[in-house]
């Protein structure tokens, strides 16, 4: 089903329609065209065709109050006729495609070509026996039979290339699979509330069918198109479809159209689902867009609306969607160009900066790659020159035509050696290690209740220096219970006895709470005996309903008497009002309004209060001040949330102007004030202590009043009495950070944030301002890395702005989840600490791998280089190098990247953005081990034959059989790497490298596995691996030298790093290199394919080429005296380059970011450069 392209899907539905049109009173096509209409047009159309929404419900065989019956047969039939609510995802890349991509690696291509030439030449027998005269070409080779042996090396190289490619492809494939698994996991977790058979139930979004009655409420992301049939004060943010940021007010008689993919910003109600999946507005757009490219799939934070089908090119979709496409056109132009919007969105979706780690790694890898390139070039040149001088100058040989193949074979051999040096030098294992490490972490973090939506968030979290957390539900349990109350002039410290409250007050109280709360909020009996009652819906309202039950009253009868449809007007809660009110019509035609909200806000609007007899008495401002002092502040200091419940009666005529909120919400009568306790989660204080110990500042940002917030912050351990800290209210915070004109000033924020611990009564914009202020601050030398938690729709901007946004999995709204990077599936603060631990672990894993990899790189390159220069032949053969490369890169990255985290990670301060990747200690280890390995290998190379009493392997002729001598060198080299891999497990200079080794089965398996394969290669590898079998004592020596690595590691650990001032650190990201945001958006591609950029060395060439072109242009310009900018403009029009000039610091050096000039870009595309469409 998943592979079915949208158009087949569509045409199939049309066939079905014909058969079933009789069963339902309207066809798929009619509903689709209905959903194209907006506003009054739609209302008119519904009236004309169906005669009101009830008529449409009848046509679709559903009831506006009871919903569908929910029988399996009926649901299946609806799915068949109107389609399922899912957009078929894009086909994943096949394994073959991934193999093809892996083959695009430049170094591998060079190797393949060299191997094929070498193979071809080995089968070519020069005519005649004239080749004795061809220099040192022949020697011991004749005995072996040149032709038989010659092809083996070429074949072996090809085979190893195949190995490398398969491993790479497999890794990519499993990464893709994991990503899809994660995606579907997120999708399955997305549920929506519908009414079926009179019961309100939650079903997965994919199960929604046409005809369902769905309940929509504040914070929902609409999963399908529908028509609004009943509700109050519904406001929708349709910017994802129209690009208009204003909220659209929906009403049954003016604009009842609700579209999928839009966000409910306020209010609640019910909608009749009329279009699902590919037939919904979002689905149609996805179909027309050919369902967004794959890049978007990774970046777009769209959970459900993931991907339609890429293969459906736009035209195909248009021909087959005929009518739909035609109808779509006006929508697109009218609604401000969906296409542009997509592009705009793509650039905004991109996270602020390249993840810290990728930035450092790309830089490092490019540096290493350049060095490797230089080394390999020098190696080839030296070999060729030496051979030429030796043969033609010293031995005075003639270049005879019949000798050409022999000489060419030599040159090919030299070339292969050069390429091998390059292969070993380029650490293509780096991107792999990062991917493996992140993928492994993400998988494991699932168990720790962290659902990671963006891979790099996991690693950024390790660098976090500040966490701005919500209070409700994150630090507290989000189980609200009323524990104190002020009713009838008495302050009760526990739940009052029902008899002590006057009957009038009691009736008002029960009605006010039961009616003036969402009807979806309920208290259900506990799931298991003796448990706590289950709270469903808004937790604060649950607390109030619980209070009604504690007073031995019941709220159900009140609600059945006044069902939701009878509510006259509802002012829903939002962050501006901070209160909620509901108006009902009384039997005598007058109106009564019930209100509840934050006590200091609602009490300001009260002019009366019910006394001990249940009669209203005057409530003056000074009474209010006294009440705040005597009742509200003591409650707040106990960490309670205070809620005031009030009411007001209005006459029947004249009917009040309900839109004039200020007048309506005034002159209230206070019924009671309650104190609601939301206990701190038991594990939070410990988690916060861990954060503080790890150098992370925790700040609490909450909408509660300041005393409540302070009390809870003390309980959590965010603030300790006697410390120097700030607790501010939103108003005061704003007053302090704004200048006279009311603009926010960074230096004012800088005065506040370092000491700020609690921000109370804060609005979502305050949260965003604070996060932005901390991130942009330059007051501390490290750029702060901020994590934010949020659950409400209004937290979206702050979650997006933060380096890592955590959304609550249970209490969070869809909007918050969309904006977040990590979803906390258990809403628990201590899961954030786990995320920090995993993030730091990723960082350390990469460093471990680097330490290991660079040692091998340095040694292998130096050995191959010097060996080639001194003995005209690399001691490590091409195939051996490829094997070493495989164990170093792929296996080691697996082994070292999957180390489980330990609590010890939380005992150090976070690494900053500009801390180098390779610390001094690591540099000491790398160089120290390199010295040990080089000393031993060179000793073996030059005096090894004497030590082991064997034939020397140096200066062997072209196709001579493998020598024991070189086999011992190869074997010793691999043994040293294996034992050094154990050393690499610790990077902070710890002594015990075996600590916790058995907790990582992957590591043990890989080390033992590599050892076993190495034995097989040496004993039975023969000619392809240039190995000759070794005796037991020789093996013992090899292992012994390898074991020496562990001893040597202890020696290195003894040298104090502080003495080694001369050691440079590497892989540092300087401040200047953090790419400015504007550039990022234009050039997402270069950043995003950091890893690929690495593998495609050619980009460096193109850049060099471009720089030279630009410099020539510049010089010419200065000669001719025209303006520099003009020249650039002229140049770009001449070569039509896709470039943006990032900084013109001095005219002689222009940095062009990702400049690919037209002449070369064709070869770039051919070499598999990932050009992305849609970038200007």
mmCIF file of C-alpha atoms in Angstrom, residues 397-703:
data_model
loop_
_atom_site.group_PDB
_atom_site.id
_atom_site.type_symbol
_atom_site.label_atom_id
_atom_site.label_comp_id
_atom_site.label_asym_id
_atom_site.label_seq_id
_atom_site.Cartn_x
_atom_site.Cartn_y
_atom_site.Cartn_z
ATOM 1 C CA UNK A 397 68.993 1.473 -20.222
ATOM 2 C CA UNK A 398 67.207 2.401 -23.450
ATOM 3 C CA UNK A 399 63.402 2.734 -23.420
ATOM 4 C CA UNK A 400 62.563 -0.080 -25.786
ATOM 5 C CA UNK A 401 59.040 -0.360 -27.225
ATOM 6 C CA UNK A 402 58.687 -3.951 -26.083
ATOM 7 C CA UNK A 403 59.548 -2.854 -22.533
ATOM 8 C CA UNK A 404 56.767 -0.282 -22.375
ATOM 9 C CA UNK A 405 54.209 -2.615 -20.703
ATOM 10 C CA UNK A 406 56.729 -3.543 -18.035
ATOM 11 C CA UNK A 407 57.531 0.075 -17.270
ATOM 12 C CA UNK A 408 53.869 1.009 -17.277
ATOM 13 C CA UNK A 409 53.286 -1.793 -14.811
ATOM 14 C CA UNK A 410 55.887 -0.264 -12.535
ATOM 15 C CA UNK A 411 54.284 3.151 -12.820
ATOM 16 C CA UNK A 412 50.869 1.691 -12.086
ATOM 17 C CA UNK A 413 52.328 -0.001 -9.019
ATOM 18 C CA UNK A 414 53.761 3.318 -7.833
ATOM 19 C CA UNK A 415 50.460 4.998 -8.500
ATOM 20 C CA UNK A 416 48.624 2.348 -6.481
ATOM 21 C CA UNK A 417 51.026 2.873 -3.577
ATOM 22 C CA UNK A 418 50.357 6.627 -3.732
ATOM 23 C CA UNK A 419 46.631 6.150 -3.777
ATOM 24 C CA UNK A 420 46.863 3.728 -0.887
ATOM 25 C CA UNK A 421 48.694 6.325 1.168
ATOM 26 C CA UNK A 422 45.846 8.703 0.358
ATOM 27 C CA UNK A 423 43.203 6.140 1.291
ATOM 28 C CA UNK A 424 44.813 5.581 4.649
ATOM 29 C CA UNK A 425 45.336 9.294 5.221
ATOM 30 C CA UNK A 426 41.754 10.356 4.573
ATOM 31 C CA UNK A 427 39.730 9.544 7.662
ATOM 32 C CA UNK A 428 36.511 8.582 5.903
ATOM 33 C CA UNK A 429 35.657 6.767 9.103
ATOM 34 C CA UNK A 430 34.907 10.095 10.781
ATOM 35 C CA UNK A 431 31.456 10.759 9.323
ATOM 36 C CA UNK A 432 30.769 7.087 9.830
ATOM 37 C CA UNK A 433 31.777 7.217 13.480
ATOM 38 C CA UNK A 434 29.582 10.250 14.058
ATOM 39 C CA UNK A 435 26.628 8.574 12.393
ATOM 40 C CA UNK A 436 27.085 5.294 14.238
ATOM 41 C CA UNK A 437 27.567 7.013 17.541
ATOM 42 C CA UNK A 438 24.523 9.216 17.102
ATOM 43 C CA UNK A 439 22.342 6.415 15.779
ATOM 44 C CA UNK A 440 23.357 4.166 18.654
ATOM 45 C CA UNK A 441 22.704 6.916 21.174
ATOM 46 C CA UNK A 442 19.327 7.722 19.702
ATOM 47 C CA UNK A 443 18.298 4.093 19.878
ATOM 48 C CA UNK A 444 19.385 3.821 23.488
ATOM 49 C CA UNK A 445 17.905 7.175 24.457
ATOM 50 C CA UNK A 446 14.509 5.771 23.508
ATOM 51 C CA UNK A 447 14.843 3.579 26.586
ATOM 52 C CA UNK A 448 15.626 6.633 28.656
ATOM 53 C CA UNK A 449 12.384 8.273 27.492
ATOM 54 C CA UNK A 450 14.027 10.624 25.026
ATOM 55 C CA UNK A 451 12.558 10.472 21.548
ATOM 56 C CA UNK A 452 15.137 12.288 19.429
ATOM 57 C CA UNK A 453 13.735 13.960 16.337
ATOM 58 C CA UNK A 454 16.955 15.529 15.083
ATOM 59 C CA UNK A 455 20.148 13.570 15.371
ATOM 60 C CA UNK A 456 22.434 16.489 16.082
ATOM 61 C CA UNK A 457 20.313 17.598 19.045
ATOM 62 C CA UNK A 458 21.603 14.590 20.894
ATOM 63 C CA UNK A 459 25.185 15.747 20.651
ATOM 64 C CA UNK A 460 24.449 19.459 21.161
ATOM 65 C CA UNK A 461 22.876 18.471 24.472
ATOM 66 C CA UNK A 462 26.288 17.372 25.742
ATOM 67 C CA UNK A 463 27.484 20.967 25.399
ATOM 68 C CA UNK A 464 24.462 22.503 27.105
ATOM 69 C CA UNK A 465 25.325 25.169 29.665
ATOM 70 C CA UNK A 466 21.808 26.288 30.569
ATOM 71 C CA UNK A 467 18.400 24.683 30.816
ATOM 72 C CA UNK A 468 15.265 26.822 30.938
ATOM 73 C CA UNK A 469 12.583 24.542 32.274
ATOM 74 C CA UNK A 470 8.857 24.824 32.685
ATOM 75 C CA UNK A 471 7.559 24.181 36.158
ATOM 76 C CA UNK A 472 4.248 22.438 35.698
ATOM 77 C CA UNK A 473 4.558 18.814 34.689
ATOM 78 C CA UNK A 474 8.332 18.898 34.201
ATOM 79 C CA UNK A 475 9.594 19.696 37.670
ATOM 80 C CA UNK A 476 6.290 18.785 39.280
ATOM 81 C CA UNK A 477 4.117 15.700 38.879
ATOM 82 C CA UNK A 478 1.284 17.543 37.125
ATOM 83 C CA UNK A 479 -1.248 15.916 39.442
ATOM 84 C CA UNK A 480 -3.116 18.865 40.813
ATOM 85 C CA UNK A 481 -4.989 18.637 44.113
ATOM 86 C CA UNK A 482 -6.736 21.388 46.028
ATOM 87 C CA UNK A 483 -5.302 21.449 49.559
ATOM 88 C CA UNK A 484 -6.422 24.824 50.933
ATOM 89 C CA UNK A 485 -9.445 26.989 50.338
ATOM 90 C CA UNK A 486 -10.824 30.386 51.299
ATOM 91 C CA UNK A 487 -14.637 30.216 51.309
ATOM 92 C CA UNK A 488 -17.164 32.366 53.149
ATOM 93 C CA UNK A 489 -14.568 34.538 54.938
ATOM 94 C CA UNK A 490 -12.726 31.494 56.346
ATOM 95 C CA UNK A 491 -9.273 30.282 55.317
ATOM 96 C CA UNK A 492 -9.337 26.445 55.530
ATOM 97 C CA UNK A 493 -5.879 24.838 55.711
ATOM 98 C CA UNK A 494 -7.352 21.557 54.509
ATOM 99 C CA UNK A 495 -10.488 20.565 52.578
ATOM 100 C CA UNK A 496 -13.447 22.054 54.483
ATOM 101 C CA UNK A 497 -16.309 19.950 55.813
ATOM 102 C CA UNK A 498 -19.211 20.161 53.274
ATOM 103 C CA UNK A 499 -21.638 21.118 56.049
ATOM 104 C CA UNK A 500 -19.669 24.222 56.996
ATOM 105 C CA UNK A 501 -20.297 25.804 53.584
ATOM 106 C CA UNK A 502 -23.661 27.558 52.996
ATOM 107 C CA UNK A 503 -25.923 25.805 50.483
ATOM 108 C CA UNK A 504 -26.096 28.840 48.155
ATOM 109 C CA UNK A 505 -22.299 29.102 47.999
ATOM 110 C CA UNK A 506 -22.003 25.363 47.470
ATOM 111 C CA UNK A 507 -24.406 25.382 44.514
ATOM 112 C CA UNK A 508 -22.631 28.314 42.862
ATOM 113 C CA UNK A 509 -19.258 26.704 43.489
ATOM 114 C CA UNK A 510 -20.226 23.352 41.965
ATOM 115 C CA UNK A 511 -21.851 24.983 38.948
ATOM 116 C CA UNK A 512 -18.961 27.391 38.420
ATOM 117 C CA UNK A 513 -16.417 24.579 38.397
ATOM 118 C CA UNK A 514 -18.457 21.985 36.453
ATOM 119 C CA UNK A 515 -19.639 24.303 33.665
ATOM 120 C CA UNK A 516 -16.673 26.631 33.372
ATOM 121 C CA UNK A 517 -14.135 23.973 32.397
ATOM 122 C CA UNK A 518 -13.552 21.944 29.258
ATOM 123 C CA UNK A 519 -16.112 19.142 29.095
ATOM 124 C CA UNK A 520 -13.296 16.846 27.956
ATOM 125 C CA UNK A 521 -11.744 17.199 31.422
ATOM 126 C CA UNK A 522 -12.906 14.392 33.704
ATOM 127 C CA UNK A 523 -11.917 12.438 36.771
ATOM 128 C CA UNK A 524 -12.143 8.701 36.164
ATOM 129 C CA UNK A 525 -11.966 5.871 38.706
ATOM 130 C CA UNK A 526 -8.444 4.479 39.288
ATOM 131 C CA UNK A 527 -7.188 1.785 36.908
ATOM 132 C CA UNK A 528 -6.226 -0.569 39.715
ATOM 133 C CA UNK A 529 -7.668 -0.922 43.197
ATOM 134 C CA UNK A 530 -6.298 1.520 45.754
ATOM 135 C CA UNK A 531 -4.658 3.701 43.070
ATOM 136 C CA UNK A 532 -5.235 7.423 42.617
ATOM 137 C CA UNK A 533 -8.194 8.504 40.463
ATOM 138 C CA UNK A 534 -7.175 9.135 36.853
ATOM 139 C CA UNK A 535 -7.099 12.721 35.722
ATOM 140 C CA UNK A 536 -8.020 13.270 32.074
ATOM 141 C CA UNK A 537 -7.650 16.607 30.313
ATOM 142 C CA UNK A 538 -6.451 19.896 31.742
ATOM 143 C CA UNK A 539 -4.778 19.155 35.069
ATOM 144 C CA UNK A 540 -5.698 22.387 36.832
ATOM 145 C CA UNK A 541 -9.346 21.793 35.985
ATOM 146 C CA UNK A 542 -8.971 18.207 37.187
ATOM 147 C CA UNK A 543 -7.774 19.591 40.516
ATOM 148 C CA UNK A 544 -10.881 21.769 40.767
ATOM 149 C CA UNK A 545 -13.223 18.901 39.802
ATOM 150 C CA UNK A 546 -11.452 16.808 42.431
ATOM 151 C CA UNK A 547 -12.261 19.553 44.939
ATOM 152 C CA UNK A 548 -15.964 19.238 44.006
ATOM 153 C CA UNK A 549 -15.774 15.466 44.599
ATOM 154 C CA UNK A 550 -13.954 16.024 47.909
ATOM 155 C CA UNK A 551 -16.862 18.219 48.981
ATOM 156 C CA UNK A 552 -19.081 15.127 48.459
ATOM 157 C CA UNK A 553 -20.740 16.758 45.416
ATOM 158 C CA UNK A 554 -20.892 15.579 41.800
ATOM 159 C CA UNK A 555 -20.255 17.549 38.632
ATOM 160 C CA UNK A 556 -21.775 15.081 36.115
ATOM 161 C CA UNK A 557 -25.484 15.973 36.749
ATOM 162 C CA UNK A 558 -24.697 19.673 36.221
ATOM 163 C CA UNK A 559 -23.007 18.920 32.920
ATOM 164 C CA UNK A 560 -25.808 16.670 31.673
ATOM 165 C CA UNK A 561 -28.298 19.424 32.532
ATOM 166 C CA UNK A 562 -26.312 21.997 30.549
ATOM 167 C CA UNK A 563 -24.539 20.088 27.738
ATOM 168 C CA UNK A 564 -21.735 21.733 25.803
ATOM 169 C CA UNK A 565 -24.045 22.763 22.944
ATOM 170 C CA UNK A 566 -26.072 24.955 25.333
ATOM 171 C CA UNK A 567 -23.141 27.108 26.470
ATOM 172 C CA UNK A 568 -23.948 30.610 25.246
ATOM 173 C CA UNK A 569 -20.429 32.016 24.990
ATOM 174 C CA UNK A 570 -16.994 30.818 26.075
ATOM 175 C CA UNK A 571 -13.889 32.912 26.613
ATOM 176 C CA UNK A 572 -11.237 30.214 26.514
ATOM 177 C CA UNK A 573 -8.076 30.409 28.556
ATOM 178 C CA UNK A 574 -5.049 31.903 26.849
ATOM 179 C CA UNK A 575 -1.760 33.320 27.984
ATOM 180 C CA UNK A 576 -2.986 36.901 27.688
ATOM 181 C CA UNK A 577 -6.270 36.562 29.605
ATOM 182 C CA UNK A 578 -4.929 34.118 32.165
ATOM 183 C CA UNK A 579 -8.566 33.327 32.963
ATOM 184 C CA UNK A 580 -11.481 31.412 31.484
ATOM 185 C CA UNK A 581 -15.148 32.374 31.457
ATOM 186 C CA UNK A 582 -18.338 30.683 30.328
ATOM 187 C CA UNK A 583 -21.716 32.347 29.821
ATOM 188 C CA UNK A 584 -24.981 30.400 30.154
ATOM 189 C CA UNK A 585 -28.579 31.488 29.604
ATOM 190 C CA UNK A 586 -30.697 31.081 32.737
ATOM 191 C CA UNK A 587 -34.273 29.733 32.547
ATOM 192 C CA UNK A 588 -35.659 33.286 33.006
ATOM 193 C CA UNK A 589 -33.708 34.556 29.977
ATOM 194 C CA UNK A 590 -31.011 36.396 31.945
ATOM 195 C CA UNK A 591 -27.347 35.446 31.619
ATOM 196 C CA UNK A 592 -24.847 34.205 34.139
ATOM 197 C CA UNK A 593 -21.095 34.121 33.600
ATOM 198 C CA UNK A 594 -18.728 31.921 35.578
ATOM 199 C CA UNK A 595 -15.038 32.860 35.679
ATOM 200 C CA UNK A 596 -11.910 31.276 37.034
ATOM 201 C CA UNK A 597 -8.267 32.195 36.742
ATOM 202 C CA UNK A 598 -5.099 33.344 38.435
ATOM 203 C CA UNK A 599 -6.226 34.833 41.763
ATOM 204 C CA UNK A 600 -4.410 38.174 41.575
ATOM 205 C CA UNK A 601 -5.897 38.778 38.131
ATOM 206 C CA UNK A 602 -9.475 37.711 38.841
ATOM 207 C CA UNK A 603 -9.629 39.390 42.283
ATOM 208 C CA UNK A 604 -8.767 42.732 40.659
ATOM 209 C CA UNK A 605 -12.017 42.388 38.709
ATOM 210 C CA UNK A 606 -14.144 41.456 41.735
ATOM 211 C CA UNK A 607 -16.258 44.094 43.447
ATOM 212 C CA UNK A 608 -18.152 41.688 45.758
ATOM 213 C CA UNK A 609 -17.418 38.510 47.672
ATOM 214 C CA UNK A 610 -19.726 35.879 49.188
ATOM 215 C CA UNK A 611 -19.742 36.046 53.000
ATOM 216 C CA UNK A 612 -20.228 33.315 55.602
ATOM 217 C CA UNK A 613 -23.980 33.243 54.959
ATOM 218 C CA UNK A 614 -23.521 32.935 51.206
ATOM 219 C CA UNK A 615 -24.651 36.548 50.573
ATOM 220 C CA UNK A 616 -22.528 38.938 48.479
ATOM 221 C CA UNK A 617 -20.860 41.797 50.364
ATOM 222 C CA UNK A 618 -18.838 44.723 49.045
ATOM 223 C CA UNK A 619 -15.213 43.916 48.287
ATOM 224 C CA UNK A 620 -13.050 47.055 48.197
ATOM 225 C CA UNK A 621 -9.456 47.406 46.941
ATOM 226 C CA UNK A 622 -8.183 47.633 50.541
ATOM 227 C CA UNK A 623 -10.053 44.402 51.382
ATOM 228 C CA UNK A 624 -8.362 42.905 48.397
ATOM 229 C CA UNK A 625 -4.903 43.986 49.537
ATOM 230 C CA UNK A 626 -5.581 42.489 52.928
ATOM 231 C CA UNK A 627 -6.748 39.253 51.350
ATOM 232 C CA UNK A 628 -3.619 39.072 49.204
ATOM 233 C CA UNK A 629 -1.483 39.496 52.323
ATOM 234 C CA UNK A 630 -3.419 37.164 54.591
ATOM 235 C CA UNK A 631 -4.588 34.438 52.198
ATOM 236 C CA UNK A 632 -2.898 34.454 48.818
ATOM 237 C CA UNK A 633 0.706 35.106 49.818
ATOM 238 C CA UNK A 634 0.756 32.461 52.590
ATOM 239 C CA UNK A 635 -0.728 29.939 50.138
ATOM 240 C CA UNK A 636 1.838 30.878 47.505
ATOM 241 C CA UNK A 637 4.688 30.611 49.982
ATOM 242 C CA UNK A 638 3.630 27.005 50.593
ATOM 243 C CA UNK A 639 4.209 26.484 46.868
ATOM 244 C CA UNK A 640 0.505 26.418 46.000
ATOM 245 C CA UNK A 641 -1.098 27.781 42.842
ATOM 246 C CA UNK A 642 -3.960 30.062 43.758
ATOM 247 C CA UNK A 643 -7.086 30.068 41.628
ATOM 248 C CA UNK A 644 -10.030 32.363 42.155
ATOM 249 C CA UNK A 645 -13.568 31.269 41.166
ATOM 250 C CA UNK A 646 -16.141 34.032 40.540
ATOM 251 C CA UNK A 647 -19.428 34.771 38.787
ATOM 252 C CA UNK A 648 -21.538 37.633 37.466
ATOM 253 C CA UNK A 649 -25.193 37.945 36.463
ATOM 254 C CA UNK A 650 -26.374 39.971 33.446
ATOM 255 C CA UNK A 651 -29.943 41.080 32.647
ATOM 256 C CA UNK A 652 -31.721 39.543 29.644
ATOM 257 C CA UNK A 653 -32.254 42.886 27.964
ATOM 258 C CA UNK A 654 -30.405 44.763 26.760
ATOM 259 C CA UNK A 655 -28.128 41.849 25.872
ATOM 260 C CA UNK A 656 -24.531 42.731 26.812
ATOM 261 C CA UNK A 657 -21.940 43.309 24.077
ATOM 262 C CA UNK A 658 -20.091 40.024 24.451
ATOM 263 C CA UNK A 659 -17.155 41.173 22.348
ATOM 264 C CA UNK A 660 -16.289 43.968 24.732
ATOM 265 C CA UNK A 661 -14.285 41.749 27.025
ATOM 266 C CA UNK A 662 -13.075 44.446 29.391
ATOM 267 C CA UNK A 663 -16.602 45.430 30.386
ATOM 268 C CA UNK A 664 -17.838 41.858 30.613
ATOM 269 C CA UNK A 665 -14.950 40.695 32.787
ATOM 270 C CA UNK A 666 -15.443 43.223 35.555
ATOM 271 C CA UNK A 667 -17.717 43.750 38.542
ATOM 272 C CA UNK A 668 -17.481 40.027 39.427
ATOM 273 C CA UNK A 669 -18.498 38.363 42.667
ATOM 274 C CA UNK A 670 -15.813 36.136 44.195
ATOM 275 C CA UNK A 671 -17.076 32.687 45.260
ATOM 276 C CA UNK A 672 -13.830 31.267 46.641
ATOM 277 C CA UNK A 673 -10.060 31.127 46.302
ATOM 278 C CA UNK A 674 -8.403 27.731 46.314
ATOM 279 C CA UNK A 675 -4.758 26.721 46.725
ATOM 280 C CA UNK A 676 -3.772 23.895 44.401
ATOM 281 C CA UNK A 677 -0.742 21.790 45.174
ATOM 282 C CA UNK A 678 1.323 20.284 42.416
ATOM 283 C CA UNK A 679 3.956 18.246 44.258
ATOM 284 C CA UNK A 680 7.570 18.292 43.067
ATOM 285 C CA UNK A 681 8.545 15.035 41.352
ATOM 286 C CA UNK A 682 10.583 13.004 43.824
ATOM 287 C CA UNK A 683 13.511 12.496 41.423
ATOM 288 C CA UNK A 684 13.818 16.143 40.375
ATOM 289 C CA UNK A 685 15.968 17.608 43.208
ATOM 290 C CA UNK A 686 18.608 14.912 42.595
ATOM 291 C CA UNK A 687 18.516 15.501 38.816
ATOM 292 C CA UNK A 688 18.949 19.237 39.314
ATOM 293 C CA UNK A 689 21.865 18.628 41.646
ATOM 294 C CA UNK A 690 23.509 16.517 38.944
ATOM 295 C CA UNK A 691 23.000 19.322 36.424
ATOM 296 C CA UNK A 692 24.549 21.892 38.711
ATOM 297 C CA UNK A 693 27.488 19.591 39.378
ATOM 298 C CA UNK A 694 27.910 19.153 35.621
ATOM 299 C CA UNK A 695 28.165 22.908 35.164
ATOM 300 C CA UNK A 696 24.659 23.432 33.837
ATOM 301 C CA UNK A 697 22.525 26.251 35.215
ATOM 302 C CA UNK A 698 18.878 25.366 35.619
ATOM 303 C CA UNK A 699 16.395 28.226 35.362
ATOM 304 C CA UNK A 700 12.687 27.962 35.984
ATOM 305 C CA UNK A 701 10.331 29.846 33.671
ATOM 306 C CA UNK A 702 6.703 29.606 34.713
ATOM 307 C CA UNK A 703 3.354 31.341 34.450
#
